[in-house]
C-alpha positions as CSV (number, residue, x, y, z in Angstrom):
1,M,-30.0,-34.7,132.0
2,K,-27.4,-36.1,134.4
3,K,-24.7,-34.4,132.4
4,T,-26.5,-31.2,132.6
5,W,-26.9,-31.1,136.2
6,L,-23.3,-31.8,136.5
7,L,-22.3,-28.9,133.9
8,G,-24.8,-26.7,136.0
9,F,-22.0,-26.4,138.7
10,G,-20.2,-24.2,136.4
11,F,-23.0,-22.0,135.8
12,F,-23.6,-22.2,139.6
13,S,-19.8,-20.9,140.2
14,I,-20.2,-18.2,137.7
15,S,-23.6,-16.8,139.1
16,I,-22.9,-17.0,142.7
17,G,-19.3,-15.0,141.8
18,W,-21.0,-12.5,139.8
19,S,-24.1,-12.0,142.3
20,L,-21.4,-11.7,145.2
21,Y,-19.4,-9.1,143.1
22,N,-22.4,-7.1,142.3
23,G,-23.8,-7.1,145.7
24,F,-20.6,-5.9,147.6
25,V,-17.8,-4.6,145.5
26,P,-20.3,-1.3,145.3
27,F,-19.6,-0.8,149.0
28,Y,-15.5,-0.9,148.5
29,L,-15.9,1.4,145.8
30,N,-18.0,3.6,147.7
31,N,-15.4,3.8,150.6
32,Y,-13.1,5.7,147.7
33,I,-15.8,7.2,145.4
34,A,-18.7,9.4,146.4
35,S,-20.4,9.6,142.7
36,T,-23.0,6.8,141.8
37,A,-22.1,7.4,138.1
38,L,-18.2,6.6,138.7
39,I,-19.0,3.6,140.8
40,G,-21.5,2.4,138.0
41,F,-18.8,2.9,135.4
42,L,-16.3,0.9,137.4
43,M,-18.8,-1.8,138.0
44,T,-18.7,-2.3,134.3
45,I,-15.0,-3.2,133.9
46,D,-15.8,-7.0,133.5
47,N,-18.4,-6.0,130.5
48,Y,-15.6,-3.8,128.7
49,I,-13.4,-7.0,128.9
50,A,-16.2,-9.5,127.9
51,L,-17.2,-7.0,125.1
52,F,-13.9,-7.6,123.2
53,L,-12.5,-11.0,124.8
54,Q,-15.7,-13.4,124.9
55,P,-16.6,-13.3,121.4
56,Y,-13.2,-14.1,120.3
57,I,-12.9,-16.9,123.2
58,G,-16.1,-18.1,122.1
59,N,-15.3,-18.4,118.5
60,R,-11.7,-19.9,119.2
61,S,-13.2,-22.7,121.3
62,D,-15.3,-23.8,118.3
63,R,-12.1,-24.3,116.4
64,T,-10.0,-25.7,119.3
65,Q,-8.6,-29.3,119.5
66,T,-6.9,-30.8,122.4
67,R,-6.9,-33.9,124.3
68,F,-9.3,-32.3,126.8
69,G,-11.7,-31.1,124.2
70,R,-12.9,-27.7,122.7
71,R,-14.1,-26.1,125.9
72,M,-12.1,-27.5,128.9
73,P,-8.9,-26.0,128.3
74,Y,-10.3,-22.7,128.9
75,L,-12.0,-23.5,132.2
76,L,-8.7,-25.2,133.2
77,I,-6.9,-21.8,132.6
78,G,-9.5,-19.6,133.7
79,I,-11.3,-20.7,136.8
80,P,-8.2,-21.1,139.1
81,I,-7.1,-17.8,138.1
82,A,-10.4,-16.2,138.8
83,A,-10.5,-17.9,142.2
84,L,-7.3,-16.5,143.2
85,F,-8.3,-13.0,142.3
86,F,-11.7,-13.1,143.6
87,A,-10.3,-14.2,147.0
88,L,-7.8,-11.0,147.0
89,I,-10.5,-8.3,146.3
90,P,-11.4,-7.8,150.1
91,F,-8.0,-7.5,150.9
92,H,-7.2,-4.5,148.8
93,T,-5.2,-1.6,150.3
94,S,-6.2,1.2,148.0
95,L,-8.4,2.1,145.2
96,V,-5.5,1.3,142.9
97,T,-5.3,-2.5,144.3
98,L,-8.9,-3.0,144.3
99,I,-9.4,-2.0,140.7
100,I,-6.3,-4.2,139.7
101,F,-7.8,-7.2,141.8
102,M,-11.0,-6.5,139.9
103,V,-9.5,-6.3,136.1
104,C,-7.5,-9.4,136.7
105,M,-10.3,-11.3,138.2
106,N,-12.6,-10.2,135.3
107,L,-10.1,-10.9,132.9
108,S,-9.8,-14.7,134.0
109,M,-13.7,-15.0,134.0
110,A,-14.0,-13.8,130.5
111,I,-11.5,-16.7,129.6
112,F,-13.9,-19.5,130.7
113,R,-17.3,-18.0,130.7
114,S,-18.6,-18.3,127.1
115,P,-17.0,-22.1,126.7
116,T,-18.7,-23.4,129.8
117,I,-22.1,-22.2,128.6
118,A,-21.3,-23.4,125.2
119,L,-20.8,-26.8,126.4
120,M,-24.5,-27.2,127.2
121,P,-25.5,-27.1,123.5
122,D,-22.6,-29.1,122.7
123,I,-23.9,-32.0,124.9
124,T,-27.5,-31.3,124.2
125,P,-30.0,-32.0,121.5
126,E,-32.1,-28.9,119.9
127,S,-35.1,-30.2,121.3
128,K,-34.0,-30.5,124.9
129,R,-32.1,-27.2,125.0
130,T,-34.8,-25.1,126.8
131,N,-35.2,-27.6,129.4
132,A,-31.5,-28.1,129.9
133,N,-31.1,-24.2,130.1
134,G,-33.6,-24.3,132.7
135,V,-31.4,-26.8,134.6
136,I,-28.4,-24.8,134.6
137,N,-30.1,-21.7,135.4
138,F,-31.7,-23.4,138.2
139,M,-28.1,-24.0,139.4
140,G,-27.1,-20.4,138.5
141,G,-30.1,-19.1,140.7
142,C,-29.2,-21.4,143.7
143,G,-25.8,-19.7,143.3
144,A,-27.2,-16.0,143.6
145,I,-29.4,-17.1,146.5
146,L,-26.5,-18.4,148.5
147,A,-24.5,-15.2,147.4
148,F,-27.3,-12.6,148.6
149,S,-28.4,-14.8,151.6
150,V,-25.3,-16.9,153.1
151,G,-23.0,-14.4,151.7
152,S,-24.6,-11.5,153.6
153,L,-24.2,-13.5,156.8
154,L,-20.5,-14.3,156.2
155,Y,-20.2,-10.4,155.2
156,N,-21.5,-9.4,158.4
157,I,-19.1,-11.7,160.3
158,E,-16.0,-10.8,158.2
159,E,-16.1,-9.2,154.9
160,Y,-13.6,-11.4,153.2
161,L,-15.2,-14.6,154.2
162,P,-18.0,-14.6,151.5
163,F,-15.3,-14.0,148.9
164,L,-12.8,-16.7,150.2
165,A,-16.0,-19.3,150.1
166,V,-16.8,-18.4,146.4
167,S,-13.2,-18.9,145.4
168,V,-13.4,-22.3,146.9
169,I,-16.6,-23.1,145.1
170,F,-15.0,-22.1,141.8
171,L,-12.5,-24.7,142.4
172,L,-14.8,-27.5,143.4
173,A,-17.1,-26.7,140.2
174,L,-14.0,-27.0,138.2
175,W,-13.4,-30.3,139.8
176,V,-16.7,-31.6,139.2
177,I,-16.9,-30.7,135.5
178,F,-13.6,-32.0,134.7
179,K,-13.9,-35.5,136.4
180,N,-17.5,-36.0,135.0
181,I,-17.8,-34.3,131.5
182,K,-15.4,-35.7,128.6
183,E,-16.0,-33.9,125.3
184,S,-14.9,-36.8,123.2
185,R,-17.4,-38.7,124.7
186,D,-20.6,-36.6,125.4
187,A,-20.2,-33.7,122.8
188,L,-22.9,-34.3,120.0
189,S,-20.5,-33.0,117.1
190,Y,-17.1,-33.8,118.7
191,A,-16.3,-36.0,115.6
192,I,-16.0,-33.0,113.5
193,I,-12.2,-32.5,113.4
194,S,-11.9,-28.8,111.8
195,P,-15.2,-27.0,111.6
196,P,-15.2,-24.1,109.3
197,K,-13.9,-20.7,110.2
198,I,-17.1,-18.6,111.6
199,N,-18.4,-16.1,109.0
200,Y,-20.0,-13.3,111.5
201,K,-21.7,-11.7,108.5
202,S,-23.8,-14.8,107.8
203,E,-24.4,-15.6,111.4
204,L,-25.9,-12.1,111.8
205,N,-29.2,-13.1,109.9
206,T,-32.2,-11.0,110.4
207,P,-33.7,-13.0,113.4
208,T,-30.5,-12.9,115.2
209,V,-30.4,-9.0,114.9
210,Y,-33.9,-8.6,116.3
211,L,-32.8,-11.0,119.0
212,L,-29.7,-9.4,120.0
213,A,-31.4,-6.0,120.0
214,A,-33.9,-7.5,122.4
215,I,-31.3,-9.0,124.5
216,F,-29.6,-5.7,124.7
217,F,-32.3,-3.8,126.2
218,W,-33.6,-6.3,128.8
219,F,-30.1,-6.6,130.0
220,M,-30.1,-2.8,130.0
221,A,-32.9,-3.1,132.6
222,I,-31.6,-6.0,134.7
223,Q,-27.9,-5.5,135.0
224,G,-28.6,-1.8,136.0
225,M,-31.2,-2.7,138.5
226,E,-28.9,-5.4,140.0
227,A,-25.6,-3.3,139.9
228,L,-27.2,-0.1,141.7
229,F,-30.1,-2.2,143.8
230,T,-28.0,-2.4,146.9
231,L,-27.1,1.3,146.9
232,Y,-30.9,1.8,146.3
233,G,-32.0,0.1,149.3
234,V,-29.4,1.9,151.7
235,N,-30.1,5.3,150.3
236,E,-33.8,5.4,149.3
237,L,-35.3,2.7,151.8
238,G,-32.9,3.2,154.7
239,L,-32.0,-0.5,154.6
240,S,-28.6,-2.0,156.1
241,K,-26.2,-3.1,153.5
242,S,-26.7,-6.7,154.4
243,A,-30.5,-6.3,154.3
244,S,-30.3,-4.7,151.0
245,A,-28.4,-7.3,149.4
246,F,-30.6,-9.9,151.0
247,S,-33.5,-8.5,149.2
248,L,-32.3,-9.7,145.8
249,A,-32.0,-13.2,147.2
250,F,-35.9,-12.9,147.0
251,F,-35.5,-12.2,143.2
252,S,-32.9,-15.0,142.7
253,L,-35.2,-17.4,144.8
254,S,-38.2,-16.9,142.3
255,F,-35.8,-17.3,139.4
256,V,-34.4,-20.5,140.7
257,L,-38.3,-22.0,141.5
258,S,-39.3,-20.8,138.0
259,A,-36.3,-21.9,136.0
260,I,-37.2,-25.4,135.3
261,P,-41.0,-24.9,134.5
262,C,-40.1,-21.8,132.1
263,G,-37.9,-24.0,130.3
264,L,-40.8,-26.8,130.0
265,L,-43.1,-23.8,129.0
266,G,-40.8,-22.6,126.1
267,A,-40.4,-26.3,125.0
268,K,-44.0,-26.7,124.9
269,Y,-45.5,-23.2,123.7
270,G,-42.5,-21.5,121.8
271,K,-39.5,-19.7,123.3
272,K,-40.9,-16.2,122.0
273,K,-44.3,-16.6,123.5
274,V,-42.8,-17.1,127.0
275,I,-40.2,-14.4,126.6
276,L,-43.1,-12.1,125.8
277,I,-45.0,-12.7,128.7
278,G,-41.6,-12.2,130.8
279,I,-41.0,-8.7,129.3
280,I,-44.6,-7.6,129.7
281,G,-44.5,-8.9,133.3
282,L,-41.3,-7.2,134.3
283,V,-42.4,-3.8,132.9
284,F,-45.3,-4.0,135.6
285,V,-43.0,-5.3,138.4
286,F,-40.5,-2.3,137.8
287,L,-43.4,0.2,137.9
288,L,-44.9,-1.2,141.1
289,L,-41.2,-1.1,142.6
290,N,-41.0,2.5,142.3
291,W,-44.1,2.9,144.7
292,T,-43.0,0.5,147.1
293,D,-41.5,1.9,150.5
294,S,-41.9,-1.2,152.9
295,V,-39.5,-4.1,153.1
296,F,-42.3,-6.8,153.0
297,A,-43.8,-5.3,149.6
298,L,-40.2,-4.8,147.9
299,R,-39.3,-8.8,148.7
300,A,-42.9,-9.7,147.4
301,I,-42.7,-8.0,144.2
302,L,-39.1,-9.0,143.9
303,L,-40.7,-12.7,144.1
304,V,-42.8,-12.1,141.1
305,G,-40.3,-10.1,139.3
306,G,-37.9,-13.2,139.3
307,M,-40.7,-15.5,138.0
308,F,-40.8,-13.3,134.7
309,W,-37.1,-12.9,134.6
310,A,-36.9,-16.7,134.2
311,C,-39.4,-16.7,131.5
312,I,-37.0,-14.2,129.6
313,N,-33.6,-15.7,130.6
314,I,-34.3,-19.5,130.2
315,N,-35.3,-19.2,126.7
316,A,-33.3,-16.4,125.4
317,Y,-30.0,-18.5,125.0
318,P,-31.6,-21.5,123.2
319,F,-33.5,-19.1,121.1
320,I,-30.0,-17.6,119.8
321,V,-28.5,-21.0,119.4
322,S,-31.5,-22.3,117.4
323,T,-31.0,-19.5,114.5
324,G,-27.5,-20.9,113.8
325,S,-25.5,-24.1,113.0
326,E,-24.3,-26.5,115.2
327,H,-20.6,-25.5,114.4
328,S,-21.4,-21.8,115.6
329,F,-22.2,-22.7,119.2
330,G,-19.4,-21.1,120.8
331,T,-19.6,-18.0,118.3
332,R,-23.3,-17.5,119.2
333,T,-22.6,-17.7,122.8
334,G,-19.8,-15.1,122.4
335,L,-22.3,-12.9,120.6
336,Y,-24.9,-13.3,123.2
337,Y,-22.3,-12.3,125.9
338,L,-21.1,-9.5,123.8
339,V,-24.5,-7.7,123.6
340,S,-25.3,-8.4,127.5
341,S,-21.9,-7.2,128.2
342,L,-22.3,-3.8,126.1
343,A,-25.7,-3.4,127.7
344,A,-23.9,-3.9,131.1
345,I,-21.2,-1.5,130.0
346,I,-23.8,1.2,129.2
347,S,-26.4,0.6,131.7
348,P,-25.1,1.2,135.5
349,P,-23.0,4.6,134.6
350,T,-26.3,5.8,132.6
351,L,-28.6,5.1,135.5
352,G,-25.9,6.1,138.1
353,L,-25.8,9.7,136.2
354,L,-29.7,9.7,136.1
355,I,-29.9,9.1,139.8
356,D,-27.1,11.9,140.6
357,Y,-29.6,14.2,138.7
358,F,-33.0,12.8,139.6
359,G,-32.6,10.6,142.6
360,F,-33.0,7.0,143.1
361,E,-36.6,6.7,142.1
362,I,-35.8,7.1,138.6
363,L,-33.9,3.6,138.9
364,F,-37.0,1.5,137.9
365,F,-38.6,3.8,135.8
366,A,-35.7,3.7,133.6
367,A,-35.4,-0.2,133.7
368,A,-39.4,-0.4,132.8
369,G,-38.7,2.0,129.7
370,S,-35.8,-0.5,128.7
371,M,-37.8,-3.6,128.8
372,L,-40.6,-1.8,126.6
373,F,-37.9,-1.3,123.9
374,A,-37.1,-5.0,124.5
375,L,-40.8,-5.7,123.8
376,A,-40.8,-3.9,120.4
377,C,-37.7,-5.8,119.1
378,M,-39.1,-9.2,120.1
379,L,-42.5,-8.3,118.3
380,K,-40.3,-7.6,115.2
381,V,-38.9,-11.0,115.5
382,D,-42.2,-12.1,113.7
383,V,-41.3,-10.6,110.3
384,A,-38.1,-12.6,109.9
385,T,-38.8,-16.1,111.6
386,G,-38.8,-17.8,108.4
387,T,-35.5,-19.5,109.2
388,L,-36.3,-20.7,112.8
389,S,-37.8,-23.9,113.8
390,K,-41.7,-23.8,114.9
391,N,-40.6,-24.6,118.2
392,T,-38.9,-21.1,118.7
């Protein structure tokens, strides 16, 4: 568990980076672009990159052998480059330079994201993975809270300050992980020198396909909501930019407080049951948000929503990993992020287009509908759970 907490610093840096990116980069784009749909499209650049690069990197890291380990070389290359271009984003001088910095930052993030997450099952026995995922997501949630709360305060002082702060956090997280986690010592299956080349066809068994479909639909809801929420707060509720971004901190706060308990619940009662509770709960949360016009009620409902999102997110990744072998952790991590990236590619521009035609009130109706599709897919998992352990 000590190693898991230390590894959590990697997830902390990833989460604080994406949260700040999703919260404030739309405002930079809005300085040049009037269309919400086009802004939503440009906010998916990272997901286009991740769609093709992360599955490859995840699979490649399964078969990498260096004196630093399988996963660590990707962190050592990707994190410093990501820190550099993240710091440059607020210093753009035009739409072209902004997009260049965004693309370079996202390319470097894609290099180390899958290997960082794959380190968790590498060093954690299967029976402890939901608990461990709760811990690293707790750290990630702390990162999101800092991004939306402290980041908002820094943004009000100088727009570049939160970006510089996150770049420093990237480098500190790399130092903590590199100094404390040695794959040759800590990875459970590190003694296997040449794991077999992964067969994607065999990895995509029926339980995995249903799970990936469910993951796609709940990320359609969450990614679209997070990417466009700050614009929703400003345009629909009349909030300031910082107040709108700060409201998302309540969602993240609840997620943080619920992360470890949801991991424990998943280990005790089964991952699928806890995920289903989270999906049903978020359907009602999104519907309630659509009829909320006060800041107090908005933030109270977001608090509840973060709890249900933790039920889903904490148990989903261990669920996917449990349907494959120990030699395919990186590959399955890549598949997980491929599907979530595909959802993030489709969701913001699609919701942005709907908003352009119907107004911001359509945002949460669409999110609730996507969650209902996720519910239908998760209920189908029962049909093909024969190869899953009883604890899934």
